[in-house]
Structure formats: C-alpha cells, structure tokens
PDB file of C-alpha atoms and ligand atoms in Angstrom:
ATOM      1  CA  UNK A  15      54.566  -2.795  40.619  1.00  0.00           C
ATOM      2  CA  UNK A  16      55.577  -0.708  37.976  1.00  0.00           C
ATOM      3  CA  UNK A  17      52.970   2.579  37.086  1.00  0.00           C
ATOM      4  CA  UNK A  18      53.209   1.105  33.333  1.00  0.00           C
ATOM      5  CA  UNK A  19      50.321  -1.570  33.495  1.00  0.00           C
ATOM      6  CA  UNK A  20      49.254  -3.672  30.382  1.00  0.00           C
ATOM      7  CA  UNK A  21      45.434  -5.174  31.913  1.00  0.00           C
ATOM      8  CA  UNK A  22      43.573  -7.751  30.280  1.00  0.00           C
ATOM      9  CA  UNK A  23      39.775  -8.525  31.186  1.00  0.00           C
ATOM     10  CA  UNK A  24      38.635 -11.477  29.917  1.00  0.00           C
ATOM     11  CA  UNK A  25      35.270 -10.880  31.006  1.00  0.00           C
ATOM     12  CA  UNK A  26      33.366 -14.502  30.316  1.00  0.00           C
ATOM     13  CA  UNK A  27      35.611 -15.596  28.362  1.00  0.00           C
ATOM     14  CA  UNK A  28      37.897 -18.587  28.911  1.00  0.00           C
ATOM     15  CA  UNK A  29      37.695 -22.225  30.189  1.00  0.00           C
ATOM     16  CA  UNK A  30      41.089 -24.617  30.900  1.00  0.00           C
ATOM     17  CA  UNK A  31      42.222 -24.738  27.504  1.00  0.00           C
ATOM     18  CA  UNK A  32      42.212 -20.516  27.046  1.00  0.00           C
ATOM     19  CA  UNK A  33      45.527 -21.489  29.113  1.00  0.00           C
ATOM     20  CA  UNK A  34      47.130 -21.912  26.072  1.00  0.00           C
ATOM     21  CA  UNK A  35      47.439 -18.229  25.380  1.00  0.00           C
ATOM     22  CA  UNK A  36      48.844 -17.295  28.526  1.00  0.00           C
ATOM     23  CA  UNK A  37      51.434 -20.430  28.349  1.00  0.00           C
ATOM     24  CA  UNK A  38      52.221 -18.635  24.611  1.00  0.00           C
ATOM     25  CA  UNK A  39      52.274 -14.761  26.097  1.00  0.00           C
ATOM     26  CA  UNK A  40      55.262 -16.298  28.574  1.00  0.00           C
ATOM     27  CA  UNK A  41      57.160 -18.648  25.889  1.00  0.00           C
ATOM     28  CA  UNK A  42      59.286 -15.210  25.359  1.00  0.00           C
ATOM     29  CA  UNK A  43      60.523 -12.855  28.198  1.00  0.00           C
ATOM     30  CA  UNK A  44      57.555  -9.798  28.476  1.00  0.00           C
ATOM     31  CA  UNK A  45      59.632  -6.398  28.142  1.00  0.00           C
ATOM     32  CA  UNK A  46      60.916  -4.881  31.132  1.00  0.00           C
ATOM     33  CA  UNK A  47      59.332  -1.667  32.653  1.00  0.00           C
ATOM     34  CA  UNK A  48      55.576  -3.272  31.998  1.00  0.00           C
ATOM     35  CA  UNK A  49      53.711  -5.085  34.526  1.00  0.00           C
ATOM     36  CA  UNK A  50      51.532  -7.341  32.838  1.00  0.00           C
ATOM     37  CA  UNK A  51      48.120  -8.704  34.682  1.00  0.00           C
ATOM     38  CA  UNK A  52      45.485 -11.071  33.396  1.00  0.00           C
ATOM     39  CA  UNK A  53      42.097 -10.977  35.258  1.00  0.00           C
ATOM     40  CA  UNK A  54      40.533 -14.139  33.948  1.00  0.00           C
ATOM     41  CA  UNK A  55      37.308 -15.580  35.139  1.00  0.00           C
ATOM     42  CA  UNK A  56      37.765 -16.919  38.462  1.00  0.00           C
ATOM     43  CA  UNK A  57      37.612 -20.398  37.551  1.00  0.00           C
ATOM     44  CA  UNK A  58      40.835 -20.141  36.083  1.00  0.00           C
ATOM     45  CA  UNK A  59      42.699 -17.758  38.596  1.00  0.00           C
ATOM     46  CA  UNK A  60      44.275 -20.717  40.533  1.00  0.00           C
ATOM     47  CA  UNK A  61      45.563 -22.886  37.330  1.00  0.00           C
ATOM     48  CA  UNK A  62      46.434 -19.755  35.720  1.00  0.00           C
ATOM     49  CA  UNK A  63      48.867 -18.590  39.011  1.00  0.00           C
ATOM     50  CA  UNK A  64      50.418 -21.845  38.725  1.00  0.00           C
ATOM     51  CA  UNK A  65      51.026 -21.527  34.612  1.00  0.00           C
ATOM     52  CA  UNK A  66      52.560 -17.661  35.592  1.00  0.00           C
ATOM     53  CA  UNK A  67      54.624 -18.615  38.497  1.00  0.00           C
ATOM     54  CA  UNK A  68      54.741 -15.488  39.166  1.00  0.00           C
ATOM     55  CA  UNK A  69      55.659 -13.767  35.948  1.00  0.00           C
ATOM     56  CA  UNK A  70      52.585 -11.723  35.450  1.00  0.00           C
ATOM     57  CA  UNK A  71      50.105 -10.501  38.061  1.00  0.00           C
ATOM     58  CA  UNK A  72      46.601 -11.814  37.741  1.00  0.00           C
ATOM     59  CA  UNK A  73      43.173 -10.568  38.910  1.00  0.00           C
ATOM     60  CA  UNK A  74      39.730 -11.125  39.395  1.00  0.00           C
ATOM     61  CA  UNK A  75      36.677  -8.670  38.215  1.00  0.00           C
ATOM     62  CA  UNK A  76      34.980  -8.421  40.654  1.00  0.00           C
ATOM     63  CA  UNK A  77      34.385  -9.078  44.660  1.00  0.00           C
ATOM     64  CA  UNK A  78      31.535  -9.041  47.022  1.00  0.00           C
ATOM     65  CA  UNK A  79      31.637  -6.381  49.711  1.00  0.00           C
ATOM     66  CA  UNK A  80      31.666  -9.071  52.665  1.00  0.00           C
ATOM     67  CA  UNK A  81      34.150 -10.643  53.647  1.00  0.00           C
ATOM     68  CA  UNK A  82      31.864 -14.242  53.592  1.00  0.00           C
ATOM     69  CA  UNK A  83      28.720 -14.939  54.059  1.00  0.00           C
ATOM     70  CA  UNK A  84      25.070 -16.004  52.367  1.00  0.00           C
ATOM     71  CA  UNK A  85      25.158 -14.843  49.129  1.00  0.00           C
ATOM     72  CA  UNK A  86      24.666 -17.364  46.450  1.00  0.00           C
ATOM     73  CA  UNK A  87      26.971 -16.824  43.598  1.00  0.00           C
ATOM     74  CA  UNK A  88      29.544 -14.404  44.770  1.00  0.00           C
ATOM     75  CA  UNK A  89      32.926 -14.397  45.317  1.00  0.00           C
ATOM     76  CA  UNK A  90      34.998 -12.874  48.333  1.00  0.00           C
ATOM     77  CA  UNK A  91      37.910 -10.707  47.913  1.00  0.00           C
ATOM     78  CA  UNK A  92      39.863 -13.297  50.379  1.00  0.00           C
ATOM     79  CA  UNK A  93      38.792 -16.223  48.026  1.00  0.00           C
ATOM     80  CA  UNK A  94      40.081 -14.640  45.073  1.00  0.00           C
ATOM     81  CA  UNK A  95      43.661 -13.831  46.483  1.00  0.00           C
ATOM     82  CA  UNK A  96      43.992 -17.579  47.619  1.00  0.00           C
ATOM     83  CA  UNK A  97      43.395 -18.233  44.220  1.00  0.00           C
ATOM     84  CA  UNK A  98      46.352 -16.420  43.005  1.00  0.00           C
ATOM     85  CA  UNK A  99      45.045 -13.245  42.763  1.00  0.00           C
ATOM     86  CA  UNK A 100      46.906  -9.820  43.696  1.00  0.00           C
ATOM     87  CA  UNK A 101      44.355  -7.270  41.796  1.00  0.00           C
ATOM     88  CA  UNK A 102      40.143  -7.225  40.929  1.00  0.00           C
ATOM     89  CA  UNK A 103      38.860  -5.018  38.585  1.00  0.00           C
ATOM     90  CA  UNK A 104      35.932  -3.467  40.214  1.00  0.00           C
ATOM     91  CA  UNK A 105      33.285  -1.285  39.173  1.00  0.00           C
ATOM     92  CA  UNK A 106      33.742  -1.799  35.097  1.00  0.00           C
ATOM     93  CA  UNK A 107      30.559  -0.491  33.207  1.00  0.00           C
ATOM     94  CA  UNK A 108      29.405  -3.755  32.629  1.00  0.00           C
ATOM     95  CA  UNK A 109      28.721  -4.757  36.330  1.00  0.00           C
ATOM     96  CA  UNK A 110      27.524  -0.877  36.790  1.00  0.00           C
ATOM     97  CA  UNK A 111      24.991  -1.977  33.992  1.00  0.00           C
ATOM     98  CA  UNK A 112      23.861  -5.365  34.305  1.00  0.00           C
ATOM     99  CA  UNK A 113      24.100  -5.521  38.420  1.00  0.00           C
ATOM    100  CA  UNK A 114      23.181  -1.965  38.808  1.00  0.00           C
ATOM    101  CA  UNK A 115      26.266  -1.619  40.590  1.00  0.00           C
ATOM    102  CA  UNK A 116      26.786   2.228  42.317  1.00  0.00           C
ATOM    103  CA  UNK A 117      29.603   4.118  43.272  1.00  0.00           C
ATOM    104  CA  UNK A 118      29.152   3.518  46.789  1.00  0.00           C
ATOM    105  CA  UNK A 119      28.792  -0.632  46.364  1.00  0.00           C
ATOM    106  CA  UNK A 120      32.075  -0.228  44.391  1.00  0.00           C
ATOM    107  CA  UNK A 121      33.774   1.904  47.065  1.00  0.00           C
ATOM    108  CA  UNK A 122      32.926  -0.666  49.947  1.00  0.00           C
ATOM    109  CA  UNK A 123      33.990  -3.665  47.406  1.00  0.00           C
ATOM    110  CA  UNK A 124      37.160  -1.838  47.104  1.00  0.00           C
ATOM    111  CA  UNK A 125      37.334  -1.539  50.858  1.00  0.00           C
ATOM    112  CA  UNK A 126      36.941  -5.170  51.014  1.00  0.00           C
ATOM    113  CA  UNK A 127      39.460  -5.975  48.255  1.00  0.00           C
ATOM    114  CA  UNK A 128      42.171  -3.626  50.228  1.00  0.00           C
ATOM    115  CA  UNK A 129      41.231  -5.918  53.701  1.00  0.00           C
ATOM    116  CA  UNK A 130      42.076  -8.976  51.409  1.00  0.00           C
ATOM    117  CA  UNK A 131      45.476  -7.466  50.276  1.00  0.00           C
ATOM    118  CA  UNK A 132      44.253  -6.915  46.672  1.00  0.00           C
ATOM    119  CA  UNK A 133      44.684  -3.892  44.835  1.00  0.00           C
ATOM    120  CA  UNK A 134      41.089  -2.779  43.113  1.00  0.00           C
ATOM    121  CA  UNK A 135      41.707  -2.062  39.639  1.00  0.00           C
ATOM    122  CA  UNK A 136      38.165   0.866  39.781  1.00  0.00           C
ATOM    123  CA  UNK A 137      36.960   1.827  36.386  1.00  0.00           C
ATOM    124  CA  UNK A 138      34.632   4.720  35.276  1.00  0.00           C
ATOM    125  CA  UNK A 139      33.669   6.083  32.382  1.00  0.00           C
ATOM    126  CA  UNK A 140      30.840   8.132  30.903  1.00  0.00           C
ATOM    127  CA  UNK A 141      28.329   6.703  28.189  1.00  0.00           C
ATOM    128  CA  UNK A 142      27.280   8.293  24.752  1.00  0.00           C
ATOM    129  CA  UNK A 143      24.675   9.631  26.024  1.00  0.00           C
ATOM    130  CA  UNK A 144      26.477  11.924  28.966  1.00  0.00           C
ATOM    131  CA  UNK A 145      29.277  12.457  26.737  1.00  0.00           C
ATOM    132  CA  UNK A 146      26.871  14.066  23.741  1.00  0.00           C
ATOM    133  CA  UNK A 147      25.291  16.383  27.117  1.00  0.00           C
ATOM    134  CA  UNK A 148      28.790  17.849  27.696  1.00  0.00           C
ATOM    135  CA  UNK A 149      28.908  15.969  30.940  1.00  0.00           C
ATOM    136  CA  UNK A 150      31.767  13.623  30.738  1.00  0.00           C
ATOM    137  CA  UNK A 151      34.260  15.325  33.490  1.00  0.00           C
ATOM    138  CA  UNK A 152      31.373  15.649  35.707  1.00  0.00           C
ATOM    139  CA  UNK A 153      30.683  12.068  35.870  1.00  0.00           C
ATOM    140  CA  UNK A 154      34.144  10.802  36.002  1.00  0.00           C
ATOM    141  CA  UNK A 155      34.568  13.139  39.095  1.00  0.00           C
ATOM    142  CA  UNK A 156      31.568  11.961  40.770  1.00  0.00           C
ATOM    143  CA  UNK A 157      32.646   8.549  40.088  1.00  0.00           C
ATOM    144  CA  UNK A 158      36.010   9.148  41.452  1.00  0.00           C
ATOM    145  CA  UNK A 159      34.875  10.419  44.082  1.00  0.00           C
ATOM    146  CA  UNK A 160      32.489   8.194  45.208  1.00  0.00           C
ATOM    147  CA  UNK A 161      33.900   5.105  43.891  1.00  0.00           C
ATOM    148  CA  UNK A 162      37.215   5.311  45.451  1.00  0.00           C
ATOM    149  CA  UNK A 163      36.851   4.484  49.432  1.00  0.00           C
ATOM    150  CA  UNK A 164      38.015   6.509  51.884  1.00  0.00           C
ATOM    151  CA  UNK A 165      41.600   5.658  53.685  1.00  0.00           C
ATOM    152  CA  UNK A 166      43.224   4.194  50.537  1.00  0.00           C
ATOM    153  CA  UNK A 167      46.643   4.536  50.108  1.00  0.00           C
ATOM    154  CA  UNK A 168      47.093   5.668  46.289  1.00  0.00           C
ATOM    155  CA  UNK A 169      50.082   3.177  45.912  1.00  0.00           C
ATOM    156  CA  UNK A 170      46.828   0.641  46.639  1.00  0.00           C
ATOM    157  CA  UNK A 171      45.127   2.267  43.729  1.00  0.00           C
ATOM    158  CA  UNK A 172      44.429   1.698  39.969  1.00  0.00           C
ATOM    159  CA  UNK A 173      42.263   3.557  38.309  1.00  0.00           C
ATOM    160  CA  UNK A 174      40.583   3.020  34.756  1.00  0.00           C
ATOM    161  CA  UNK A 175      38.909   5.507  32.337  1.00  0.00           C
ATOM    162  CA  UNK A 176      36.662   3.356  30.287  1.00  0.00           C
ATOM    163  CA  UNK A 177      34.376   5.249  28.447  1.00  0.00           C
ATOM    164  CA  UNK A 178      30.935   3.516  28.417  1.00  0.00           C
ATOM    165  CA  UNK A 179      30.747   3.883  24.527  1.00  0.00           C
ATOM    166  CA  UNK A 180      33.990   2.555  23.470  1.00  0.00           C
ATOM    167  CA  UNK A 181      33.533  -0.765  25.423  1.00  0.00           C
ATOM    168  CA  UNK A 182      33.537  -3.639  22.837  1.00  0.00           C
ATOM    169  CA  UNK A 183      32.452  -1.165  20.244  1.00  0.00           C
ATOM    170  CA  UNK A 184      36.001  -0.472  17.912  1.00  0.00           C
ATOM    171  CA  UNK A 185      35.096   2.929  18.465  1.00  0.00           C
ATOM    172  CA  UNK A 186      37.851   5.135  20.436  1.00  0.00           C
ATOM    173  CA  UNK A 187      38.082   8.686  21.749  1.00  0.00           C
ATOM    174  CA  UNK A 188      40.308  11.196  20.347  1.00  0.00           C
ATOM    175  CA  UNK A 189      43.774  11.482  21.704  1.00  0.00           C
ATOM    176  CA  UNK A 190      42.132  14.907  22.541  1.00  0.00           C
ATOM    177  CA  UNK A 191      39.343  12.801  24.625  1.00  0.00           C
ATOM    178  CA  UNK A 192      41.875  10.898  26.643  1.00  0.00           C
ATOM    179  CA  UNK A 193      43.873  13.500  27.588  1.00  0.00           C
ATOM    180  CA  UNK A 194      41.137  15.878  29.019  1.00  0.00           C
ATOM    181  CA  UNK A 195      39.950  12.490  30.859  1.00  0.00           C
ATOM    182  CA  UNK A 196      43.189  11.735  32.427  1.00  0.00           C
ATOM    183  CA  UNK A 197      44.397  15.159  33.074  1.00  0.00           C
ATOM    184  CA  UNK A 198      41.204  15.931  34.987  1.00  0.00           C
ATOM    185  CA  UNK A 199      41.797  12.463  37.053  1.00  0.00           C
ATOM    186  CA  UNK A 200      45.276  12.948  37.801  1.00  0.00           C
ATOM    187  CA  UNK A 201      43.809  16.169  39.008  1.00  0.00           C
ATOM    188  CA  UNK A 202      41.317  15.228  41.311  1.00  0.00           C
ATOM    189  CA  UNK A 203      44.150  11.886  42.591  1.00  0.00           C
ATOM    190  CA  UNK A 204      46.187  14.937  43.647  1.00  0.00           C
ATOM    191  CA  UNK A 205      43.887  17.143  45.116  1.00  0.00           C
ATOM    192  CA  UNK A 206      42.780  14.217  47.277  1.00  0.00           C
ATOM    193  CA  UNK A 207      46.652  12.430  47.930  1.00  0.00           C
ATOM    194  CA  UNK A 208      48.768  15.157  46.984  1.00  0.00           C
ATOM    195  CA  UNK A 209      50.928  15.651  43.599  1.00  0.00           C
ATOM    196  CA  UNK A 210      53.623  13.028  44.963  1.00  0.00           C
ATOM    197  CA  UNK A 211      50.242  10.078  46.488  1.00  0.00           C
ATOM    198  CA  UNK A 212      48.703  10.927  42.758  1.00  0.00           C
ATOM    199  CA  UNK A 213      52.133   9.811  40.603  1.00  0.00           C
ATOM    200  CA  UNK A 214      52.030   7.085  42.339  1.00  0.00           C
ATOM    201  CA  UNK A 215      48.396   6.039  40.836  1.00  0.00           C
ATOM    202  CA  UNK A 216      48.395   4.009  37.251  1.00  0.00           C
ATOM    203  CA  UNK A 217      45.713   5.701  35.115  1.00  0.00           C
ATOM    204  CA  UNK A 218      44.434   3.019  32.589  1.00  0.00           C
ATOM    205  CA  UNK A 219      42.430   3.736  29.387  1.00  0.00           C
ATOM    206  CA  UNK A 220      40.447   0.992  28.520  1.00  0.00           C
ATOM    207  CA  UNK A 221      37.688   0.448  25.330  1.00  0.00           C
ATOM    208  CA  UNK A 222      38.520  -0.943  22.237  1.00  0.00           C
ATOM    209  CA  UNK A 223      42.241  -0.787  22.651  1.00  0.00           C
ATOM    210  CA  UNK A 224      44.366  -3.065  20.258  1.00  0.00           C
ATOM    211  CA  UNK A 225      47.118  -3.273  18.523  1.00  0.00           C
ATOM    212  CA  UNK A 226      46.853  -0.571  15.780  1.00  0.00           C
ATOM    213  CA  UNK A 227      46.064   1.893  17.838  1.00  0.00           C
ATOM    214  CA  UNK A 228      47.847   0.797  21.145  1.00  0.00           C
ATOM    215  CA  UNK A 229      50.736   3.391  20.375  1.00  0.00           C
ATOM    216  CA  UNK A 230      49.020   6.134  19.715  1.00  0.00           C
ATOM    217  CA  UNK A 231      46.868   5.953  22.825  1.00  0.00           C
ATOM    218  CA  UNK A 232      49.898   5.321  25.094  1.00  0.00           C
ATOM    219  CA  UNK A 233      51.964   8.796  23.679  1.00  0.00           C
ATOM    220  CA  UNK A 234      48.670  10.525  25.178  1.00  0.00           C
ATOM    221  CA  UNK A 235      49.768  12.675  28.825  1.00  0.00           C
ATOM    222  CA  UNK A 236      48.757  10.846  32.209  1.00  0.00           C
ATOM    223  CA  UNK A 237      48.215   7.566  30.011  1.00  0.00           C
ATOM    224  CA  UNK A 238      50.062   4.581  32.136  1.00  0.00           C
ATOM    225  CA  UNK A 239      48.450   1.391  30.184  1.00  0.00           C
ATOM    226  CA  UNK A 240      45.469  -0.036  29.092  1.00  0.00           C
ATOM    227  CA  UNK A 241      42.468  -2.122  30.112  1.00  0.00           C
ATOM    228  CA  UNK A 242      42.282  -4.612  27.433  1.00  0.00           C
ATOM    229  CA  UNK A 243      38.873  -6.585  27.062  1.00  0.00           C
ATOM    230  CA  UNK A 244      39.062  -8.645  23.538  1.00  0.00           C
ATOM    231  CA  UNK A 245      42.050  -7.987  22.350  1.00  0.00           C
ATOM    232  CA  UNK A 246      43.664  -9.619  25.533  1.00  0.00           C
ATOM    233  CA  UNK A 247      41.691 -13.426  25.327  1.00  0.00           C
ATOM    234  CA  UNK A 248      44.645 -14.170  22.225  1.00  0.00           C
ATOM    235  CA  UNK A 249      48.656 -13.885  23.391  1.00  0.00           C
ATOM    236  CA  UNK A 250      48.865 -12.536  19.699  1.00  0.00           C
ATOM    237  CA  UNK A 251      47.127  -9.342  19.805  1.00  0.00           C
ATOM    238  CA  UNK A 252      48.102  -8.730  23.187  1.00  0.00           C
ATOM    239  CA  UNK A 253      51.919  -9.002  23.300  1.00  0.00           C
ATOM    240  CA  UNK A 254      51.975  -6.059  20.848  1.00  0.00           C
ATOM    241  CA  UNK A 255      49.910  -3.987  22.827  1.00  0.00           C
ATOM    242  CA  UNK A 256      52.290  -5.203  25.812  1.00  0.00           C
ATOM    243  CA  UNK A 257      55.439  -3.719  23.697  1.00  0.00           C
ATOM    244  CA  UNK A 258      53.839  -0.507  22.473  1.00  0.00           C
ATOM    245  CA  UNK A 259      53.469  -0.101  26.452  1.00  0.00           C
ATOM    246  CA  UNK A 260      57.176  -0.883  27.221  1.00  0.00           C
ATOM    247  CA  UNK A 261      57.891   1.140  23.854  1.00  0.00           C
ATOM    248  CA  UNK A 262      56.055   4.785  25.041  1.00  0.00           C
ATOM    249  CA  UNK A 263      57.691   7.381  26.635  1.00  0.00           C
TER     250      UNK A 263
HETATM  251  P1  LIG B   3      37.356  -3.981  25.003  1.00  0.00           P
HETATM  252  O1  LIG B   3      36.943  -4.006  26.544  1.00  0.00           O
HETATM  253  O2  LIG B   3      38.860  -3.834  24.935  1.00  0.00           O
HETATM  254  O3  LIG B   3      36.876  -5.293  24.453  1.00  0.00           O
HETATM  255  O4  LIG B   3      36.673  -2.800  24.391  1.00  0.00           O
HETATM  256  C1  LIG B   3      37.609  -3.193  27.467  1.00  0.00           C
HETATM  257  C2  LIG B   3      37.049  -3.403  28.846  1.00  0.00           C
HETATM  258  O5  LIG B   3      35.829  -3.578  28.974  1.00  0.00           O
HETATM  259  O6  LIG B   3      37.805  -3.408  29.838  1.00  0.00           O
END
C-alpha cells in the first residue's frame, strides 16, 4: 500500500443507502500514488467490499482483543476481515473516551488485528487540556509507546495523530503543531524500527480535516494523509481531499 493514505471514519454514520457515496467516489478513476480506505460501520463492510471490488481498501474501527468468545456486542478482528476488511482503526479518542479504552487494551487489540491479517490504523492525540499544560509530546510518546504492541512489523503499522481537541470541532493545529507532532513520532518509529522500519510507517493527521485546508496540512514534514471523520460520509468533500493528497509533495 502506498505511504500516501487518504482515511475516512465514518464513525456511526451510514446505513445501505450511504453506498451511494462510495458508488459516486469510484464513478471516476481515484489519482494514482493515494491509497484510499473507507472504515464504515461494520454493517456495511461486506456490501461496501463488493461496491469497491477492490478499488479502495476498507476498514473497521474497532476490534475486540479475542479472537471469539462471550462478549455481547463486539466484533472480532477475524470477523471484520471476512467482511472485506484489510485495516481497523483502533484506539481513536472517541473509544479512549466513551469505553475508557487504555493504551494497553489498544496494544493487545492491535495484536489481535495483526493475528487476523489486518493492519491497525492506532490513533493518539492529546486533549485541550494536556496541550494548554505543555504536555502534548509527552502523551503522544506514552501513547506510542504503549499503544503500539510489541513484535509489529512497521510495514503492519499506521499511525494517526488526532489531537483530542480538533476532533469534530473545525478547529485545527498550526502547521507549526503538526509538524512538532509528527517529527517527534517519526522519531520515536525510528528509534524503535530503525530510520529505514520508520519510512515505512504512514503518519496520518486526523481532526477537522477538509477540503480548504486539506493542502495546507499535507505540505506539513512527516505528513502522509489524513484521518477524515465528517468530511469523508459525502464522495464530494472527500475526493478533493483525496487529490490534494495525490497533489502534495
Ligand atoms: P473529523 O474526525 O474529521 O470529523 O474531525 C476525525 C476523526 O475522528 O478521525
């Protein structure tokens, strides 16, 4: 898969006739050079892999660390690559907020995701609040480091820097922001897979991303795509953001 990654998270969003959009986001060839995944709720995974034959990748958003087993509600990694999935987004800020979900739960989803043959898509990001204490680089590392499970191969590995506050908010970091995120992630990828493991490693920003403002925040260092939440659910507003991708540097 390319290192250029447009992402869109439809969160709970989406029932049969959402298809629609992804039927119109395929009417015209996607550029070249940009993967393109849709991680739509699960519901739709199967009906969407048949729509994409193959043309984008598509993921879930999130797994349960067992492989199977008694727990009402959940979904297993296996369950959502027979349902067409190759990625799951695990360990976005909403799950970490309204499941309580820690580093380590993520890291042993991941690990479960990996047996499955997914790649996890693992998010972090600080909120206001850290940010405002001067302790945004401190948290991403912790979550890096705890979130990411031991063993993984880095060409396994996507990694998104969503921070808390820009989540469905309109409000953005600096370019300044996002490149003193990603440069201290691409940092710690290499000093834990080496300079050559960490290239290989798509750093995402995600939170509040759309099309205005797509270009600007792809010509920022170590930025390799986007985690798109609502400006991904229409085909409109997310084929530009697809082309400022395939358009950057
Ligand atoms: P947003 O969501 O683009 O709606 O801000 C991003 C995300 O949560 O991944």
């Amino acid at each position: 898969m390319a290192r250029k990654l447009a992402a869109g998270n439809w969160k709970m969003n989406g029932i049969g006739e959402s298809l629609a959009e992804v039927a119109l986001l395929l009417a015209d060839p996607l550029p070249a050079g940009v993967a393109v995944l849709i991680c739509p709720p699960a519901t739709l995974l199967h009906r969407m892999a048949v729509l994409a034959a193959g043309r984008i990748a598509l993921g879930g958003q999130d797994c349960h660390a067992a492989a199977a087993g008694a727990h009402t509600g959940d979904i297993a990694a296996a369950m959502l690559a027979e349902a067409g999935a190759s990625h799951v987004i695990l360990g976005h800020s909403e799950r970490r907020a309204d499941h309580g979900e820690t580093d380590a739960q993520v890291a042993a989803k991941a690990q479960a995701a990996l047996a499955a043959g997914l790649v996890p898509v693992i998010c972090l990001g600080e909120t206001l609040a850290e940010r405002q204490a001067g302790a945004t680089l401190d948290v991403v590392a912790r979550q890096l480091a705890g979130s990411v499970p031991d063993g993984i191969a880095p060409a396994r590995l996507v990694l998104a820097y969503e921070p808390v506050w820009a989540i469905g908010s309109g409000l953005t970091p600096t370019p300044d922001q996002i490149a003193e995120v990603h440069a201290a992630l691409r940092a710690g990828l290499s000093a834990r897979f080496g300079a050559a493991g960490a290239a290989q490693v798509p750093l995402l920003y995600g939170g509040s991303v759309k099309a205005s403002n797509a270009a600007a925040i792809f010509a920022v260092p170590e930025v390799d795509g986007a985690l798109v939440g609502g400006a991904s659910l229409k085909a409109a507003d997310f084929r530009p953001i697809v082309a400022a991708l395939a358009a950057a540097a």
